[in-house]
Coordinates of C-alpha atoms in Angstrom, one line a residue:
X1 CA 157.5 145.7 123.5
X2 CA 160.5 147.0 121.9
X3 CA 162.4 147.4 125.5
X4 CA 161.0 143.5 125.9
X5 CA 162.5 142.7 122.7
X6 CA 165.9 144.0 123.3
X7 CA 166.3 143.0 126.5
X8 CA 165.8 139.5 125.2
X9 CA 168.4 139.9 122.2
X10 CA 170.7 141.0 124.7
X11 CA 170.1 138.4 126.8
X12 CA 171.0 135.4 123.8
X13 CA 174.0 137.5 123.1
X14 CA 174.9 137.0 126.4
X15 CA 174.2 133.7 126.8
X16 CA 175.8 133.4 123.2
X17 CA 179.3 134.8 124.4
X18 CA 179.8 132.7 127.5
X19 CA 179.1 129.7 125.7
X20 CA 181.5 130.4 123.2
X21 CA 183.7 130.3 126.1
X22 CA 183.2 126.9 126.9
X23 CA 184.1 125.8 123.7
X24 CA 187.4 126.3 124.4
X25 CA 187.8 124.0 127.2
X26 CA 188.1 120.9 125.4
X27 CA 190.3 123.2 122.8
X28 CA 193.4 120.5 124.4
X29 CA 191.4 117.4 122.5
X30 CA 192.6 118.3 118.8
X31 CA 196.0 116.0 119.7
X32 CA 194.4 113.2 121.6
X33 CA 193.9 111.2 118.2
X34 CA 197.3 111.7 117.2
X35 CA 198.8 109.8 120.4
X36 CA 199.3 106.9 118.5
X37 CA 201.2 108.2 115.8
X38 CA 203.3 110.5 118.3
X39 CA 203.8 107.4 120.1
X40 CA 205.9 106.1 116.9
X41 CA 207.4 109.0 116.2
X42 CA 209.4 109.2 119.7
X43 CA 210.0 106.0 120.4
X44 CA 212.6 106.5 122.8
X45 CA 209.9 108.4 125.1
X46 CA 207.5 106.6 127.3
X47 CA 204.0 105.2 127.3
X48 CA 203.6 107.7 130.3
X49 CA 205.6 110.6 128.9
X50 CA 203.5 110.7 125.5
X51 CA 200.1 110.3 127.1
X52 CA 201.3 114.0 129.2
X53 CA 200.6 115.3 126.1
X54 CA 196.9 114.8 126.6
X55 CA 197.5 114.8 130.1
X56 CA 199.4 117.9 131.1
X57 CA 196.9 120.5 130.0
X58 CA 193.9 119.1 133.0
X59 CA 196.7 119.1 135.5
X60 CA 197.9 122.7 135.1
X61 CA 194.1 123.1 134.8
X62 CA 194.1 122.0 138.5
X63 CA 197.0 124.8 139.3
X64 CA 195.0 127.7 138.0
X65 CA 192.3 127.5 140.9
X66 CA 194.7 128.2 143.5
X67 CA 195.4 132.2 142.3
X68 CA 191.9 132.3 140.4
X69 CA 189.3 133.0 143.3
X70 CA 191.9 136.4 144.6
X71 CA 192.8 137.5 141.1
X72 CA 189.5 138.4 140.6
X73 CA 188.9 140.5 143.3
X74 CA 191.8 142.6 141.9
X75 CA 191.1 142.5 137.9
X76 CA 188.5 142.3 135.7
X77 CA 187.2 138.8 133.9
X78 CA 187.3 140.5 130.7
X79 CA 191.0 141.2 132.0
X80 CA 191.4 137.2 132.2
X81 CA 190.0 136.4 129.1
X82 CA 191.9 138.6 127.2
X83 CA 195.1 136.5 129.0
X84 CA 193.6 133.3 127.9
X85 CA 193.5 134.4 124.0
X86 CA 197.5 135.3 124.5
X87 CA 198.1 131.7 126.4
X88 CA 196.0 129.9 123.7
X89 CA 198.2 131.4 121.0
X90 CA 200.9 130.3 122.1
X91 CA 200.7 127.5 124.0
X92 CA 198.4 126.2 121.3
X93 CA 200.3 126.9 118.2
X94 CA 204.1 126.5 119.7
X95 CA 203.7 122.8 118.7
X96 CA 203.2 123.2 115.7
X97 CA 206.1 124.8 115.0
X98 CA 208.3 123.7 117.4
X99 CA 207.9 119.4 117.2
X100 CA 211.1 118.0 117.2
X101 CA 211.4 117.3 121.0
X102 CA 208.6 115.7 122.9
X103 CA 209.8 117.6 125.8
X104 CA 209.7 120.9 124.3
X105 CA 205.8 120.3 122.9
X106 CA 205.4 119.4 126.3
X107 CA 206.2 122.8 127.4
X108 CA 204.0 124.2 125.4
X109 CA 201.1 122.2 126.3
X110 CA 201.7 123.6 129.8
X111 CA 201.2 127.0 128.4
X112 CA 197.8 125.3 126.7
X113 CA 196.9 124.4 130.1
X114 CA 196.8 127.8 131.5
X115 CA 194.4 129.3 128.8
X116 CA 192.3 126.1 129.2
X117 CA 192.3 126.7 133.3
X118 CA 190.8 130.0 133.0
X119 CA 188.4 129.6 130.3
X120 CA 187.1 126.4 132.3
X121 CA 186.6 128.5 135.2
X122 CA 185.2 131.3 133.6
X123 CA 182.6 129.0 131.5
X124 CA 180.9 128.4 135.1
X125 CA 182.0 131.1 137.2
X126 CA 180.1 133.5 134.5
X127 CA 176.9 131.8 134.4
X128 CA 176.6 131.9 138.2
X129 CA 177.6 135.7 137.6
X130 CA 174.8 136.7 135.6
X131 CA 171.9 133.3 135.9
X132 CA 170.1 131.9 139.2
X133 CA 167.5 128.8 139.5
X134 CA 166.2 126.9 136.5
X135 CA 168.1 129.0 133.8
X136 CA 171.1 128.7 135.3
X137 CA 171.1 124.8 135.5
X138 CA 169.7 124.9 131.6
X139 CA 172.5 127.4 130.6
X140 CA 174.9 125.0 132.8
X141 CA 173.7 121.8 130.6
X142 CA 174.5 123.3 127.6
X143 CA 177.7 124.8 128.4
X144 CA 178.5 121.1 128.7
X145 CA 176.9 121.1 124.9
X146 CA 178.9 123.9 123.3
X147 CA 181.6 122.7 125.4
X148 CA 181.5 119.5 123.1
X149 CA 180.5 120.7 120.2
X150 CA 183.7 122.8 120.3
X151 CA 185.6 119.7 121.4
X152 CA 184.3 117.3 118.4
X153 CA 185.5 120.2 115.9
X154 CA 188.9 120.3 117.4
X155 CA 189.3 116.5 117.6
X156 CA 187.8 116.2 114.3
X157 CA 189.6 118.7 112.8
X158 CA 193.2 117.6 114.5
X159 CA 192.4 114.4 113.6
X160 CA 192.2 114.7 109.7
X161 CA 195.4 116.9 110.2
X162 CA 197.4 114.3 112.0
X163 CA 196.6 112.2 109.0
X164 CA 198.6 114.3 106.7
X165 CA 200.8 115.2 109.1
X166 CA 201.2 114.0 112.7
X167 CA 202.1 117.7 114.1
X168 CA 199.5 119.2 112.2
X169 CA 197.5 118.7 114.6
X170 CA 197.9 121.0 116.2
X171 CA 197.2 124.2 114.1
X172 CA 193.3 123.0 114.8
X173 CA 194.1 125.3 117.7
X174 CA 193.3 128.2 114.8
X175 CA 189.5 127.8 115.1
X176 CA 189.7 128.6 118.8
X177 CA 190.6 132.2 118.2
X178 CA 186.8 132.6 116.5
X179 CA 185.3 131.0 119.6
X180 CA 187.0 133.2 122.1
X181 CA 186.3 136.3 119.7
X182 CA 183.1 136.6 120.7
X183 CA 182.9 137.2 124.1
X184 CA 185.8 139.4 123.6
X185 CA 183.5 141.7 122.1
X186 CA 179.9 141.4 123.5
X187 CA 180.9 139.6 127.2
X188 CA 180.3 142.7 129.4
X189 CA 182.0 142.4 132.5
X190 CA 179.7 141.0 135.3
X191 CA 178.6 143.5 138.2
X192 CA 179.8 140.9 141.0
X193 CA 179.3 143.7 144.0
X194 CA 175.9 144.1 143.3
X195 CA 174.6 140.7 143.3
X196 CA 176.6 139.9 146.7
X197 CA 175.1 143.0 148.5
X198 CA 171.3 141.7 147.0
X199 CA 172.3 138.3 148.4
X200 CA 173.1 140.1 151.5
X201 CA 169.9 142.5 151.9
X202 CA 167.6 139.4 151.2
X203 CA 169.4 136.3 153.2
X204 CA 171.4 138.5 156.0
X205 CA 175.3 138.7 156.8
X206 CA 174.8 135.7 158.9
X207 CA 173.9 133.1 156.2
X208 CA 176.5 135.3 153.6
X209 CA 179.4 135.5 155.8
X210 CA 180.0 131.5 156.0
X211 CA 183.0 129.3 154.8
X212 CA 182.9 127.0 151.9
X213 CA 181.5 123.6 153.4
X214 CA 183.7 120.4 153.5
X215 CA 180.5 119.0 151.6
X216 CA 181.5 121.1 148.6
X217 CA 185.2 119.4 149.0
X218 CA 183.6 115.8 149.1
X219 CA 180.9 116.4 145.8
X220 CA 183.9 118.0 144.7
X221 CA 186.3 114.5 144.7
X222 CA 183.4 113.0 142.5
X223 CA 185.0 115.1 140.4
X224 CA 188.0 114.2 140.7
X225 CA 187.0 110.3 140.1
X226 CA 184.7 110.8 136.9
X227 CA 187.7 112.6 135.6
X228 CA 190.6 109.4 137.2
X229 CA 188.1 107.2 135.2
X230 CA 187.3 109.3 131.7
X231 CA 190.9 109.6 131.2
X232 CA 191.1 106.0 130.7
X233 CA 189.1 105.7 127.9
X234 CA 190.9 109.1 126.5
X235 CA 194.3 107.3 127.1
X236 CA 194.2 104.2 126.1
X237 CA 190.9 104.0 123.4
X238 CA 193.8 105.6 120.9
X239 CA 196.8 103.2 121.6
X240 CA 194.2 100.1 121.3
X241 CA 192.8 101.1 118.3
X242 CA 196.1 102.0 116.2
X243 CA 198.3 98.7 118.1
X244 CA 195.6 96.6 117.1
X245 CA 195.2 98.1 113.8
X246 CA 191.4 98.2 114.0
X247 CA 191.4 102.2 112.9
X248 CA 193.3 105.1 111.7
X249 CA 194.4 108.2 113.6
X250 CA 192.2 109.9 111.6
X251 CA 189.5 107.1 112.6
X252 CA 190.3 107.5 116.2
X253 CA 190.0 111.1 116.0
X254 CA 186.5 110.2 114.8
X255 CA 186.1 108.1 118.1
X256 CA 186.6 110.3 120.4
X257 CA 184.4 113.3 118.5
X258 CA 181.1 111.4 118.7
X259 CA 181.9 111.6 123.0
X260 CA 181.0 115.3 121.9
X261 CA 177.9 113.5 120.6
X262 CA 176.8 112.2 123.5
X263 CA 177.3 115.5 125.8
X264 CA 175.6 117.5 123.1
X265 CA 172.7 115.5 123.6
X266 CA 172.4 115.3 127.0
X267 CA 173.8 118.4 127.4
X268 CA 170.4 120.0 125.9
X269 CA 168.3 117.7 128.3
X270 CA 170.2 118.3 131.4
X271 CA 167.8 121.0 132.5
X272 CA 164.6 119.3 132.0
X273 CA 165.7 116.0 133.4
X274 CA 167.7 117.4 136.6
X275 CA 164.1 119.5 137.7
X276 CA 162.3 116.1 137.8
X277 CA 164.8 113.4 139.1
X278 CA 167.8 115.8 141.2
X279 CA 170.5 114.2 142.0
X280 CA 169.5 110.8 140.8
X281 CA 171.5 112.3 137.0
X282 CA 174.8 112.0 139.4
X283 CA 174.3 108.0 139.2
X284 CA 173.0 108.2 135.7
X285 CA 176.3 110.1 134.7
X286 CA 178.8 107.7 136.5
X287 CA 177.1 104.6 135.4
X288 CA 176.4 105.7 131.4
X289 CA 180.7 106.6 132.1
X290 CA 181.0 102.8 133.6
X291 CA 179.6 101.4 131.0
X292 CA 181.4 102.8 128.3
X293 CA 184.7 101.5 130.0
X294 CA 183.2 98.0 129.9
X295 CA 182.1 98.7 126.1
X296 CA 185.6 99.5 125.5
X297 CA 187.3 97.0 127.3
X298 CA 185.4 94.3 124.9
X299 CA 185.1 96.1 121.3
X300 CA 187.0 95.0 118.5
X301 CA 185.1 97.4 116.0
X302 CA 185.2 101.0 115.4
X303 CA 181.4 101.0 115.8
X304 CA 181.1 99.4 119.2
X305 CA 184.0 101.9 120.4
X306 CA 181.7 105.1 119.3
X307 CA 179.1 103.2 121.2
X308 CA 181.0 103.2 124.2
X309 CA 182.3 107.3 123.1
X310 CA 179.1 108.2 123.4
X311 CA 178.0 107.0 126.7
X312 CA 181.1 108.3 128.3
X313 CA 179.8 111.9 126.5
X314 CA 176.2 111.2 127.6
X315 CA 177.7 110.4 131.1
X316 CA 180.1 113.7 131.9
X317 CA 176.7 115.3 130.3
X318 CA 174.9 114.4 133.6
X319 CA 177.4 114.2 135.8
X320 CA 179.1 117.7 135.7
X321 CA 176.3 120.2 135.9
X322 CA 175.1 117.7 139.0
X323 CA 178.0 118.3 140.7
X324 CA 178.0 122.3 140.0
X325 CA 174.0 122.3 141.3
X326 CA 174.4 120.3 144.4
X327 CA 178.0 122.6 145.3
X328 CA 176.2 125.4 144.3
X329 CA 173.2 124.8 146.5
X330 CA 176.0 124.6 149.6
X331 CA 177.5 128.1 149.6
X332 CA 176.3 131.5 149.0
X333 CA 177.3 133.4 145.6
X334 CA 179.9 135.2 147.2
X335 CA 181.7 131.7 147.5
X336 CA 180.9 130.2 144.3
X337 CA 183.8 130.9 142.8
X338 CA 186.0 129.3 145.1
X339 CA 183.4 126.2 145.2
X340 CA 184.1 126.1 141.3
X341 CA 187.5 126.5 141.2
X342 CA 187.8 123.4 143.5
X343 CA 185.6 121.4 141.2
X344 CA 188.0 122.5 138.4
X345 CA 191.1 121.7 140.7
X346 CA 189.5 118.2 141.0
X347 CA 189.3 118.0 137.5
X348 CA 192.6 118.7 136.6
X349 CA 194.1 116.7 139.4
X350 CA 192.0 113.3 138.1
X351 CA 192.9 113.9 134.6
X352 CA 196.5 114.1 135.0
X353 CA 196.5 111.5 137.3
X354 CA 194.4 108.5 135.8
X355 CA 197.3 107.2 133.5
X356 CA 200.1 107.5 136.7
X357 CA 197.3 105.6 139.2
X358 CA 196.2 103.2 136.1
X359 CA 199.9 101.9 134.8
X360 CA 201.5 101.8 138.2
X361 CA 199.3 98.2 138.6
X362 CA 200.7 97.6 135.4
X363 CA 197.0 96.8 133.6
X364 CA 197.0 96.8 129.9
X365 CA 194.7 99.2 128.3
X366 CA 191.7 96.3 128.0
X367 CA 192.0 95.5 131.7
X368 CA 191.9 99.4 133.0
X369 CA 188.7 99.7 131.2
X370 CA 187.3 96.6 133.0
X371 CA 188.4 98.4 136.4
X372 CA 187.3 101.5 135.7
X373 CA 184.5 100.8 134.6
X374 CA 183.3 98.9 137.7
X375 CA 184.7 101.5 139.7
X376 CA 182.7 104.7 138.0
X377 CA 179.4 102.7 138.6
X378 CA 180.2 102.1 142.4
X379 CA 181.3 105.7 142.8
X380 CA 177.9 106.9 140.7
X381 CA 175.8 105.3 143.6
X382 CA 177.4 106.5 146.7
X383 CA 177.3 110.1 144.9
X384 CA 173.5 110.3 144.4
X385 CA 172.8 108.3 147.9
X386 CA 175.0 111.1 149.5
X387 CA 173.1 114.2 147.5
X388 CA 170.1 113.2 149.0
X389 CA 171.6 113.2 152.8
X390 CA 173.5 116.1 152.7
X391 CA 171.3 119.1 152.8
X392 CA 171.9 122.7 152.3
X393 CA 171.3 124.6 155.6
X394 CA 169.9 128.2 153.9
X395 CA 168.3 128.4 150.4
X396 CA 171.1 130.2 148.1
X397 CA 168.9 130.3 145.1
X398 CA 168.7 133.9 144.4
X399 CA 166.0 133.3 141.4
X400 CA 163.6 132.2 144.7
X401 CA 163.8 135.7 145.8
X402 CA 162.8 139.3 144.1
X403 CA 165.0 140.5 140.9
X404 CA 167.9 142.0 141.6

């Protein structure tokens, strides 16, 4: 009993400390509500220039898979998160400090990005390190849950500072250094060798030894589109709002925490929901994002926009941990972490890229919802239709076969 018992605590610390990990990743959001007022403050910089702010962070996101996968056959994870705690210091707090040239906070925010890479990776990369089968899609859910609940207290939190300040926003980078604390001192680093030699004894070099499928590279570009499409809403829900004059920056800030809301919710219920329907949450995830475009495209009130906030949460909820099952199901463990670090390339990539694709066409903010929205519904239905086709040719599910 006792040996029962501890094994269990130990088991909730561990799930404990890579969650806290995940509560970084959205550690980027706590200047998104102050776009507006940045906006005004650099007016001499463009409507492209001061949406990098938000903007720059996902795409150096998408640079970090590239030397991820071989860096960690050389050094330790615990190695990599000690690296993100030093980026998020300073590429988090520089800002604040340093806020006289847009160019320069961009800089930082490129530092930002780095920490944020990793610890995105490393959110994922450790549950498939130490989970298999049902708990690993649970755990994977509500990553996406402590993932937002971290995001809605940095939004929240820049957001009231913005108000007294616009570039106080960004010392709500402060509260990340508690988050990443704790798996600085109970993560233990994950025994990688031996779970590739157990998939080995029980599935055979032949089925180990494989590339990553181009399948993982296609389920991989839905990332890449949720991400085109969610950017419009975090881009342009902030300018509308404080042009129009229908809310505050501190308001906004409020906007965009309750799309925490939404994942927090359906980040509980992913696992439950995902073992009955599959892959029919990937169309559920694009089309809840669809329609919050079209909400937004329409509303006038701050109500109807945390409508819309909280579908798009409710959305990426679904959609995320559906695309890390069905890539997951494709490749082996020893390739998971490449198969990861291309969905985080992806989401990098589409984040950086929506307002560039969006404002080339020259749509105002309204109209790019209206197209976007469309769009993510479309893209939501061929994605589940094509999870049902493609099939995994050996069973990876370690949790299937005899503890390891």
């Amino acid at each position: 009993m006792q040996v029962h018992e501890r094994t269990r605590k130990n088991n909730a610390t561990l799930k404990l400390a890579i969650l806290c990990v995940a509560m970084l990743n959205n550690v980027m959001g706590s200047a998104t509500s102050a776009l507006g007022t940045i906006a005004s403050i650099f007016p001499d910089a463009s409507y492209t220039v001061v949406s990098m702010i938000s903007t720059v962070p996902p795409l150096i996101m998408s640079v970090v898979p590239f030397f991820y996968t071989p860096l960690i056959t050389h050094v330790r994870k615990r190695s990599i998160l000690w690296l993100s705690a030093v980026l998020l210091l300073v590429g988090g707090l520089g800002p604040a400090v340093f806020h006289t040239n847009i160019y320069v906070i961009l800089i930082f925010r490129i530092i930002l990005g780095f920490a944020v890479g990793f610890c995105t990776i490393l959110s994922i990369d450790l549950i498939v390190d130490f989970f298999d089968g049902k708990e690993k899609h649970t755990l994977t859910g509500m990553r996406d849950t402590f993932n937002s609940l971290g995001g809605a207290a940095f939004t929240l939190i820049g957001g009231w500072l913005a108000g007294i300040q616009w570039y106080y926003c960004f010392w709500a980078v402060l509260l990340g250094f508690v988050f990443i604390a704790i798996p600085l001192i109970f993560l233990p680093e994950p025994d990688r060798k031996a779970k590739m030699e157990f998939e080995k004894e029980v599935l055979g070099n032949q089925s180990v030894d494989v590339k990553v499928p181009g399948s993982v590279w296609l389920f991989s570009i839905f990332a890449l589109l949720h991400w085109i499409f969610f950017y419009v809403f975090i881009t342009n829900v902030a300018m509308i709002v404080i042009s129009e004059q229908i809310a505050t920056p501190a308001q906004s800030g409020m906007i965009y925490a309750f799309i925490n809301v939404g994942t927090i919710i359906f980040g509980l219920i992913f696992g439950k929901v995902f073992q009955k329907i599959k892959y029919v949450t990937l169309f559920i995830g694009m089309g809840l994002g669809g329609v919050a475009l079209l909400i937004a495209s329409n509303a006038v009130t701050t109500g109807v926009f945390i409508i819309g906030a909280i579908c798009l949460g409710a959305g990426s909820a679904f959609l995320m941990p559906s695309i890390y099952a069905k890539n997951g199901s494709l490749t082996p463990y020893k390739n998971q972490s490449k198969a990861i670090s291309i969905v985080s390339f992806m989401i990098g990539v589409g984040g950086f890229l929506s307002p560039f694709i969006f404002n080339s066409f020259g749509l105002d903010g309204r109209t790019q919802c209206v197209v976007g929205g469309i769009l993510y519904i479309v893209c939501g239905a061929l994605a589940m239709i094509l999870a049902f086709v493609i099939k995994p040719k050996h069973n990876y599910d370690l949790s299937e076969y005899s503890t390891h």
